[in-house]
Short mmCIF file of C-alpha atoms in Angstrom, two decimals:
data_model
loop_
_atom_site.label_atom_id
_atom_site.label_comp_id
_atom_site.label_asym_id
_atom_site.label_seq_id
_atom_site.Cartn_x
_atom_site.Cartn_y
_atom_site.Cartn_z
CA MET C 4 -38.40 -13.48 12.95
CA ALA C 5 -37.31 -12.30 8.94
CA ASP C 6 -33.97 -10.27 9.48
CA LEU C 7 -33.08 -6.65 8.94
CA ILE C 8 -32.12 -4.86 6.56
CA ASN C 9 -31.04 -1.57 6.26
CA LEU C 10 -32.29 0.19 3.00
CA ASN C 11 -29.64 2.43 2.56
CA LYS C 12 -26.93 0.87 2.09
CA VAL C 13 -29.01 -1.81 -0.14
CA ARG C 14 -29.94 1.76 -2.44
CA LYS C 15 -26.29 2.46 -2.02
CA ALA C 16 -24.94 -0.35 -2.98
CA LYS C 17 -28.17 -0.67 -6.36
CA LYS C 18 -26.49 2.58 -7.18
CA LYS C 19 -22.82 1.45 -7.42
CA GLN C 20 -23.59 -1.95 -9.36
CA ASP C 21 -25.97 0.35 -12.05
CA GLU C 22 -22.54 3.35 -12.29
CA LYS C 23 -20.32 0.05 -12.59
CA SER C 24 -22.36 -1.31 -15.04
CA LYS C 25 -22.31 1.78 -17.12
CA ALA C 26 -19.05 2.95 -17.34
CA GLU C 27 -18.45 -0.85 -18.88
CA GLU C 28 -21.20 -0.60 -20.78
CA ASN C 29 -19.82 3.03 -22.37
CA ARG C 30 -15.41 1.87 -21.70
CA ILE C 31 -16.51 -0.80 -24.69
CA VAL C 32 -18.85 2.44 -26.89
CA TYR C 33 -16.06 5.12 -26.36
CA GLY C 34 -13.27 3.55 -25.14
CA ILE C 35 -10.21 2.60 -26.98
CA SER C 36 -7.83 0.84 -25.56
CA THR C 37 -4.41 1.37 -24.63
CA THR C 38 -2.07 -0.38 -27.48
CA VAL C 39 -4.73 1.11 -29.97
CA ARG C 40 -3.77 4.27 -28.18
CA LYS C 41 -0.28 3.98 -28.43
CA GLN C 42 -0.64 2.12 -32.06
CA GLU C 43 -2.50 5.37 -33.37
CA GLN C 44 -0.14 7.95 -32.22
CA LEU C 45 3.71 5.87 -33.32
CA ARG C 46 1.14 5.60 -36.69
CA GLN C 47 0.51 9.27 -37.57
CA LYS C 48 4.17 10.28 -35.63
CA ARG C 49 6.16 8.08 -38.40
CA ASP C 50 3.79 9.31 -41.00
CA ALA C 51 4.63 13.25 -40.04
CA GLN C 52 8.43 12.06 -39.78
CA LYS C 53 7.94 10.89 -43.64
CA LEU C 54 6.14 14.12 -44.60
CA GLY C 55 9.31 16.01 -43.54
CA GLN C 56 11.66 14.16 -44.90
CA LYS C 57 9.92 15.28 -48.62
CA ARG C 58 9.64 18.61 -48.02
CA LEU C 59 11.74 20.32 -50.64
CA THR C 60 12.19 23.59 -48.46
CA THR C 61 12.22 24.24 -44.86
CA GLU C 62 9.76 26.89 -43.32
CA ALA C 63 12.70 28.65 -42.44
CA ASP C 64 13.39 29.01 -46.28
CA ASN C 65 9.89 30.36 -47.05
CA LYS C 66 10.16 33.74 -45.09
CA LYS C 67 13.05 34.35 -45.85
CA GLY C 68 11.69 34.58 -49.60
#
């Protein structure tokens, strides 16, 4: 005699597996790792500071004159 299976459980398990695989594909295609994201934020912050140091006048000086 064959084993009985609950089709709802099988269907839900298949759907869950499909969603996991789709999420994994999306992480590869669209995702940026945390270390890369932090490095990019740090680089942007450093660039903004360097640019600010090279300014000849501040924004307050521009508003006065």
